[in-house]
XYZ file of C-alpha atoms in Angstrom:
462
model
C 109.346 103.550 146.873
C 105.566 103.653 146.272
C 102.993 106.517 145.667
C 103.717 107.856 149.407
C 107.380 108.950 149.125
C 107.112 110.489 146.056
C 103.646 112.148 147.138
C 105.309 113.401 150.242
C 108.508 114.623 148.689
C 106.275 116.685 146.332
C 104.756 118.341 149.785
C 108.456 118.855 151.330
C 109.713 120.384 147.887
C 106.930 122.539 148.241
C 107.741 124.050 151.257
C 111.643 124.038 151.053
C 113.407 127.734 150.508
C 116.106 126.211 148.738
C 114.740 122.607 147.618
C 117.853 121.276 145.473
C 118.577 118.519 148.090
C 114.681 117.225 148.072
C 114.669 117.514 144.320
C 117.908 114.839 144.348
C 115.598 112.667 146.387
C 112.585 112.534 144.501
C 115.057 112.201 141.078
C 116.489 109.080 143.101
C 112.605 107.528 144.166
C 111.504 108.359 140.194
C 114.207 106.641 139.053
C 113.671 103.492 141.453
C 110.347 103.305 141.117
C 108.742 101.237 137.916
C 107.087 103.348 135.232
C 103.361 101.422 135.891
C 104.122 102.608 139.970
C 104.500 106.002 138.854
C 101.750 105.999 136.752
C 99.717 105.355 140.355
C 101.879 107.890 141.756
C 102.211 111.096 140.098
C 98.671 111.020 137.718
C 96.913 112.932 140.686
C 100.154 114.422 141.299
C 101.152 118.739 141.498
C 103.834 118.546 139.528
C 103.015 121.935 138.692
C 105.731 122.697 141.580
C 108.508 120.653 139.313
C 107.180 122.885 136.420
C 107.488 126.108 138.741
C 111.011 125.347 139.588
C 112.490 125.281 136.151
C 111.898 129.358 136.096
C 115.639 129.823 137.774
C 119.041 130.750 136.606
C 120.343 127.641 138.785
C 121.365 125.234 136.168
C 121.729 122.358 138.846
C 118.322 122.612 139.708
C 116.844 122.799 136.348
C 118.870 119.546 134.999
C 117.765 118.131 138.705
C 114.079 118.943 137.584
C 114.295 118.107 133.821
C 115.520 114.856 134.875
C 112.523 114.024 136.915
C 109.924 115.512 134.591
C 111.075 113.118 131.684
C 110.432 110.042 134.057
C 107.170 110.833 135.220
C 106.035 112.546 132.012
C 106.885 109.294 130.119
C 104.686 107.667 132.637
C 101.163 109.865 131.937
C 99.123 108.742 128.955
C 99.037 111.095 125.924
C 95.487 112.301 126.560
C 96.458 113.080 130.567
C 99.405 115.520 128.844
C 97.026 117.489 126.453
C 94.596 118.025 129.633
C 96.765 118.793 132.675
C 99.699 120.221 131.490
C 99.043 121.909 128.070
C 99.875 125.077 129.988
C 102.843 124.243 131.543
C 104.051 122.508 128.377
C 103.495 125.929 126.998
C 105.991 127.786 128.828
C 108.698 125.210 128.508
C 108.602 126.021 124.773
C 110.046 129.445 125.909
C 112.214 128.341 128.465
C 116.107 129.339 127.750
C 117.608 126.085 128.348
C 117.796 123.810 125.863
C 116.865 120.784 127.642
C 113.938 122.058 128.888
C 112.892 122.508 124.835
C 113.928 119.111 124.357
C 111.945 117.502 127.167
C 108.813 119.649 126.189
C 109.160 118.889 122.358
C 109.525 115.314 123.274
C 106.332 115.271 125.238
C 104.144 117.666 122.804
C 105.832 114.704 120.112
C 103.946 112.001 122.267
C 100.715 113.960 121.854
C 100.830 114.726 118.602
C 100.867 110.795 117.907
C 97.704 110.755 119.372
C 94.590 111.664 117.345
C 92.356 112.802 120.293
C 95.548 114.401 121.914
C 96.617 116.318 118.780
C 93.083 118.289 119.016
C 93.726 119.031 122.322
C 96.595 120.458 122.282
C 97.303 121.744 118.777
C 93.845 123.348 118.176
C 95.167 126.601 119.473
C 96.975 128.655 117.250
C 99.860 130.215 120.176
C 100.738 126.898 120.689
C 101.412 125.811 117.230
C 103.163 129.011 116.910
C 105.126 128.442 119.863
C 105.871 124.752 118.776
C 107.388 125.951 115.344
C 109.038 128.878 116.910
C 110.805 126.654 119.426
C 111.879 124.038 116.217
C 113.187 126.667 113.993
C 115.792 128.038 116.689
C 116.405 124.564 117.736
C 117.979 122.293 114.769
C 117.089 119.001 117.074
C 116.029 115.435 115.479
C 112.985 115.605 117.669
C 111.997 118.417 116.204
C 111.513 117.438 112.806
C 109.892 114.525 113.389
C 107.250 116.688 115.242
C 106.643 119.255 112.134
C 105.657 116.052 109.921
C 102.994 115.020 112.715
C 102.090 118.615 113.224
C 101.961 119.005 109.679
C 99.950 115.987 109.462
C 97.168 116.643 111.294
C 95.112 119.074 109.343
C 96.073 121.558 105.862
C 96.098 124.626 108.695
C 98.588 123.168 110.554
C 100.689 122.097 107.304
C 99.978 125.661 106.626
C 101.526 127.060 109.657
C 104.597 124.780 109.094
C 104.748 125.522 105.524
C 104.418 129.321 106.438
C 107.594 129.297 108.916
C 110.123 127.435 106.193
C 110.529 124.669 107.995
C 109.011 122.272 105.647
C 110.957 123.865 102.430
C 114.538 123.322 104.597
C 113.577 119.939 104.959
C 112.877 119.413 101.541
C 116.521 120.731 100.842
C 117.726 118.099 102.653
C 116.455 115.604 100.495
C 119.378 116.506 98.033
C 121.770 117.980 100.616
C 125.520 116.704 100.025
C 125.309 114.415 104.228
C 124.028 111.285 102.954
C 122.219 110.215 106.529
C 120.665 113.589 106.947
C 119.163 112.886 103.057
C 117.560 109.237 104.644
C 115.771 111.412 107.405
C 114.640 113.601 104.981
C 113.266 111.191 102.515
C 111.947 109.159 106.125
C 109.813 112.047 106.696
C 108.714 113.518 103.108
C 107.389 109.607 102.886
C 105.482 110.255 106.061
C 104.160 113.460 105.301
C 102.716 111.703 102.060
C 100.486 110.040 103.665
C 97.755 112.313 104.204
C 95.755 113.738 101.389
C 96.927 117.375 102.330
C 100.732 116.494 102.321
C 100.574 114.161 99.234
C 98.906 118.000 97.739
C 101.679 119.934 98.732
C 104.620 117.894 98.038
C 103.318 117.799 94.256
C 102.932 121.654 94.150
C 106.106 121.946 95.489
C 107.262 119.215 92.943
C 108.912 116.588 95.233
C 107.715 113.921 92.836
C 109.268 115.278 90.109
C 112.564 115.649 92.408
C 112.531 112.219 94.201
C 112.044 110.344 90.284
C 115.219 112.493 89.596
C 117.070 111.040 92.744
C 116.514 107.902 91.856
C 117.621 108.158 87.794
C 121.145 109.514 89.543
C 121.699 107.289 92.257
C 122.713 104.659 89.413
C 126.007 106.698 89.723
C 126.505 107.200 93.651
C 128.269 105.143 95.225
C 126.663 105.995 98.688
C 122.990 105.402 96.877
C 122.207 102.400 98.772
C 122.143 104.134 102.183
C 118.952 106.239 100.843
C 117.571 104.377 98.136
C 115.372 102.167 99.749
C 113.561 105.317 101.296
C 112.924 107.009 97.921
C 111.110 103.154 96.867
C 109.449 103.248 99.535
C 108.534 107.032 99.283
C 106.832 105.803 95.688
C 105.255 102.412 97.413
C 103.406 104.077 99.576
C 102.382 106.806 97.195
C 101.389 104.326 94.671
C 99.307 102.387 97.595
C 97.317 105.730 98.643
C 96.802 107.044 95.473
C 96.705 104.754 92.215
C 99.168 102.365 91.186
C 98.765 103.021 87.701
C 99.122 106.712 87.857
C 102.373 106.440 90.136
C 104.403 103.862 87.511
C 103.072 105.510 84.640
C 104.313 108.721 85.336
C 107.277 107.719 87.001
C 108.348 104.585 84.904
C 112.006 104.411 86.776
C 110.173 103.589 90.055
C 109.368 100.181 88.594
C 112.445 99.586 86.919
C 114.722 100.427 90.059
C 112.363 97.843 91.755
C 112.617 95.194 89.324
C 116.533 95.635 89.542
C 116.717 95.951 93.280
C 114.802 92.201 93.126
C 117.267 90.903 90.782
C 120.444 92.294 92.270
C 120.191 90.129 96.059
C 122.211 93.156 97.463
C 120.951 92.432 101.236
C 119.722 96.513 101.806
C 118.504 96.855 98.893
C 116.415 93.615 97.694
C 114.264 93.135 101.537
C 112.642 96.890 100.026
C 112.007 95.644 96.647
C 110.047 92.107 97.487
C 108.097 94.491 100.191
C 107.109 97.203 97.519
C 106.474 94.237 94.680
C 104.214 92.581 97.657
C 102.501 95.559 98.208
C 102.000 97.239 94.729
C 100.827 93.113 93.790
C 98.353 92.587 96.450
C 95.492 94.937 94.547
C 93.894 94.479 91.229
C 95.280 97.460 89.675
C 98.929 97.173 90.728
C 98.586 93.676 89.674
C 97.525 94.791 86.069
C 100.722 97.480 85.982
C 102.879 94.547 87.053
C 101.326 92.315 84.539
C 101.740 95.058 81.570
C 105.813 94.480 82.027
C 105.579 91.487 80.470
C 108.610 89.878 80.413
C 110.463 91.969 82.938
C 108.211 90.821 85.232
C 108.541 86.852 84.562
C 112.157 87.301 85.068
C 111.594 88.697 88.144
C 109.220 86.227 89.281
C 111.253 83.407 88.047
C 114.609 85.021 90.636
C 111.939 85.710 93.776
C 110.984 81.746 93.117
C 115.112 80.634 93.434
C 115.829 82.538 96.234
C 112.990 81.591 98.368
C 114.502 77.868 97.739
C 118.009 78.775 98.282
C 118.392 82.287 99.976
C 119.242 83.503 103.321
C 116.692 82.261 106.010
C 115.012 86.152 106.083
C 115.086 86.848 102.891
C 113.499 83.441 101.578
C 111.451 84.693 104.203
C 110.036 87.651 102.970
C 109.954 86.311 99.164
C 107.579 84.195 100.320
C 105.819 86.700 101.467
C 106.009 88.688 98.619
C 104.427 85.773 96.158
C 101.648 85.392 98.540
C 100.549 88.989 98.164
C 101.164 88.540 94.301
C 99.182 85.400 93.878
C 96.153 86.361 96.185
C 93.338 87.070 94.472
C 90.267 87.064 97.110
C 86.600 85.145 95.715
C 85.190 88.902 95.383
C 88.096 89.896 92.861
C 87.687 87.039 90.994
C 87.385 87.854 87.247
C 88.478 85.517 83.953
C 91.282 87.966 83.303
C 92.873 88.368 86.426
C 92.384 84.758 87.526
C 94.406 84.024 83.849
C 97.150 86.395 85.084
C 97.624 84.850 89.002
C 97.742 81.683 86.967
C 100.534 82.647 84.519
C 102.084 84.151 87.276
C 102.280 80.735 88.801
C 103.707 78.685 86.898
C 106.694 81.195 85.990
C 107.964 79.887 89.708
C 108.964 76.351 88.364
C 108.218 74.214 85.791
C 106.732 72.329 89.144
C 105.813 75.044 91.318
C 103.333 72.833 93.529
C 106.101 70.235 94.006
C 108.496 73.695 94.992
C 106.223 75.394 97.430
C 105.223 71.678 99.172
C 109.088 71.083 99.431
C 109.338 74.318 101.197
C 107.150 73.736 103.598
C 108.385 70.691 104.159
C 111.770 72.437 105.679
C 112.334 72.245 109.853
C 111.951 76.257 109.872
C 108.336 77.429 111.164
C 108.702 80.521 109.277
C 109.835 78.787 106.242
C 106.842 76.458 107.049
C 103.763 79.129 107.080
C 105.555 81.411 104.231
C 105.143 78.410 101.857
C 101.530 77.854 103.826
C 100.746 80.885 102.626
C 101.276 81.170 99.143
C 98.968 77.699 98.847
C 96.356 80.300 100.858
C 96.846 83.018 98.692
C 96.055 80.867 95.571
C 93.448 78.398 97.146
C 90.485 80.066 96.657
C 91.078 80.414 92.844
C 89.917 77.459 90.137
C 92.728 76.490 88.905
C 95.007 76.141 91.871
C 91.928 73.614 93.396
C 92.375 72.103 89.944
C 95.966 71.241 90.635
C 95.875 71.297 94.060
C 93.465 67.943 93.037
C 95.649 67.008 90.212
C 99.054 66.967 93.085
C 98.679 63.021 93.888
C 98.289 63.322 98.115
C 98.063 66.976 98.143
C 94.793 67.268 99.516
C 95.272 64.278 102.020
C 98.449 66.123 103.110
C 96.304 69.538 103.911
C 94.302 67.562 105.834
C 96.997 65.748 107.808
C 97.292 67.200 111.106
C 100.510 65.497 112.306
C 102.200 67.993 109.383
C 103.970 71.483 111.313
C 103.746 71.438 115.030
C 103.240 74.553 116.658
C 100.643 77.477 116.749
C 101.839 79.483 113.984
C 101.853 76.666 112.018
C 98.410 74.942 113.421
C 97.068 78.252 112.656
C 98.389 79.280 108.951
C 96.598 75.351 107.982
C 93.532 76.464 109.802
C 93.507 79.285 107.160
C 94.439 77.385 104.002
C 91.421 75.199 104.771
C 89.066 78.194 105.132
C 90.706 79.352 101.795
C 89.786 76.298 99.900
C 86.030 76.263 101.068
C 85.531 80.076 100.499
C 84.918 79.535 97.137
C 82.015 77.722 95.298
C 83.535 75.564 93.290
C 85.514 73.470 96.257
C 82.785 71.077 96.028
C 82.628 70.543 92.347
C 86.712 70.250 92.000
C 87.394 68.292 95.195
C 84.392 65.493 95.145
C 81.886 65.581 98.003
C 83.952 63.111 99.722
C 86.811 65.643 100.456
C 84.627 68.470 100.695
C 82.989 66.810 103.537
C 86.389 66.330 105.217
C 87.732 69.721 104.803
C 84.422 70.879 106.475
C 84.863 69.045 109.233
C 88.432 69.838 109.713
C 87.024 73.870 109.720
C 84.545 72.523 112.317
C 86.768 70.766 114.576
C 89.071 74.303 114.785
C 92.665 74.633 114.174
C 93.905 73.151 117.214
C 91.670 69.797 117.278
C 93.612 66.796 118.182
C 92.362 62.999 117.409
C 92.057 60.808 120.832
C 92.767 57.818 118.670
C 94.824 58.694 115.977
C 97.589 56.808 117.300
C 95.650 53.287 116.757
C 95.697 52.758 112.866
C 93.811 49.931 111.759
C 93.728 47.783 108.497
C 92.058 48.915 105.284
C 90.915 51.963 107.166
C 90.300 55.047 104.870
């Protein structure tokens, strides 16, 4: 069922009176044939004929024809959509059925992922009309998801959205009385927020102001937890884009929900809270706001440390993570201050936290493994940790020690601890030239290097 059947059943379509039976076939040789095989197929293609043939009152035919069209359009690049069919696209728009709006919404959805495809299609102002005519009559998931990327793409096309209501009755949503429709909502405010233009016009419109709110009541909803970790992450990525400072400062409960959520080790709720924490901790400035907590924020530190010991697999998993964004503090960020706070920070883990993370990594799980890998990365390039890394009696032999974690991943995440712990300029003075000169070699040699004679150990050898 190659390029030729299809290719041929296109011609015999073409030239039926009353093609419903040819239209079954080709649905059946779409549906056989692989999506890369259609790609060869159809890209030089008339489907213009398929396109023709929705413009009937035959509802067998159009389902027939919808059917095939979301096959082969799947197969077609984004850019191929924009070019060859922008026209045809156009007119589905307006079609009656339903499913043709669907199928056309979905495709104009694809382009408007697709930053050379979006100009393509959506520089015309008919189409964006059409496009938010066709999702205000039609209340269809799809359909919202394509006014935040429409919206997205430039302030006239927010305009155009904003203009036609749709963006305000998605904003009511946000504290509508269905619980999952709220999550969408909040889903898509969060992505709207991520261009300067959106992030604008949710302020005017006071979404901020509204989302804060949500969060102070959801302390009484029992049903909170099913939308709270979207209005956290609404504020993480807000504080991320525009100032960390700004966003906790003026919206203290963000933090404190946070802190909580990292406390409580409710399993929705916490994965969202080590992720923001992560995130907010792995610049200088949301370091600082974290730091400014005080004690709040050892507590927390101290209950991230336990539960990456004695969690859940995942979660130890991603508080792991979390520490090693906290903790990193790269050679051109390197200031007395902040190196005094990554410091502090580390020893609220444990009163042995080198002895903890080593232990960790220690464990038979490769994630487990590179997580605790990581944090020893994340810290490497920084004084003090070479200080203690030095002062941890085998420690540096062990980071040289190949035969320790098996695997890529694992191969890999030592390779980078190594580079860590030369990047800086005072790995010579703190580790002796001896060292030095092995840890240089081991960067040399590459992460994979294995030792034709490492199995032959001879005595007093060094």
């Amino acid at each position: 069922m190659m390029a030729a059947p299809i290719e041929s059943l296109l011609n015999e379509i073409y030239e039926s009176e009353d093609p419903i039976e040819e239209l079954k076939s080709l649905r059946t040789a779409v549906l056989a044939t692989p999506v890369s095989g259609l790609r060869q197929a159809v890209s030089g293609a008339r489907l213009e004929i398929i396109f023709g043939l929705l413009n009937t009152n035959d509802k067998e035919q159009i389902e027939v024809c919808v059917e095939i069209l979301s096959r082969v359009l799947q197969a077609l690049e984004p850019i191929q959509l924009a070019q060859n069919y922008k026209t045809a696209l156009q007119s589905g728009l307006n079609h009656p059925s339903d499913s043709v709006k669907v199928l056309t919404l979905t495709q104009i959805g694809r382009v408007a992922g697709h930053a050379e495809g979006v100009t393509q299609m959506l520089n015309s102002a008919d189409i964006l009309r059409d496009v938010i005519q066709c999702i205000s009559v039609e209340r269809i998931a799809v359909a919202k998801e394509l006014i935040v990327e429409v919206s997205t793409v430039s302030p006239v096309s927010l305009g155009y959205c904003a203009n036609s209501g749709l963006i305000s009755q998605m904003l009511e949503e946000l504290t509508g009385d269905d619980v999952l429709v709220r999550a969408t909502a909040i889903e898509m405010v969060t992505n709207l927020a991520q261009s300067p233009h959106g992030r604008q016009y949710l302020a005017q419109q006071g979404i901020m102001d509204k989302i804060s709110n949500m969060i102070i009541a959801a302390e009484s909803d029992p049903f909170s937890s099913l939308y709270l970790p979207g209005l956290v992450k609404f504020f993480g990525s807000l504080a991320i884009v525009d100032s960390p400072q700004q966003v906790c400062e003026k919206y203290p409960v963000f933090l404190e929900v946070v802190f909580s959520m990292a406390m409580n080790l409710d399993p929705t709720l916490t994965p969202v809270a080590l992720d923001t924490l992560g995130v907010l901790g792995s610049t200088v400035e949301g370091k600082q706001v974290l730091q400014k907590t005080g004690e709040k924020l050892r507590c927390v530190l101290k209950r991230v440390s336990e539960v990456s010991c004695d969690g859940a697999t995942d979660l130890r998993v991603r508080c792991l993570e979390a520490l090693a964004q906290l903790l990193s503090l790269p050679v051109e960020q390197q200031t007395d201050d902040l190196l005094l706070l990554t410091e502090s920070w580390f020893h609220c883990l444990s009163s042995q936290p080198m002895l903890m993370i080593r232990n960790i990594s220690t464990q038979p799980f490769p994630e487990l493994h590179c997580g605790a890998l990581r944090i020893f990365t994340a810290v490497g390039c920084q004084p003090w940790a070479q200080q203690l890394m030095m002062d941890t009696p085998g420690f540096v032999e062990w980071v040289m020690d190949r035969s320790v974690g098996t695997g890529k991943e694992a191969k890999d995440c030592k390779f980078e601890l190594v580079g860590a712990l030369l990047s800086s300029s005072s790995a010579k003075e703190i580790f002796g030239a001896h060292n030095y000169l092995k840890l240089r070699t081991y960067l040399n040699e590459g992460p994979y290097y294995v030792n034709a004679v490492s199995s032959v150990t001879t005595e007093g050898a060094d």
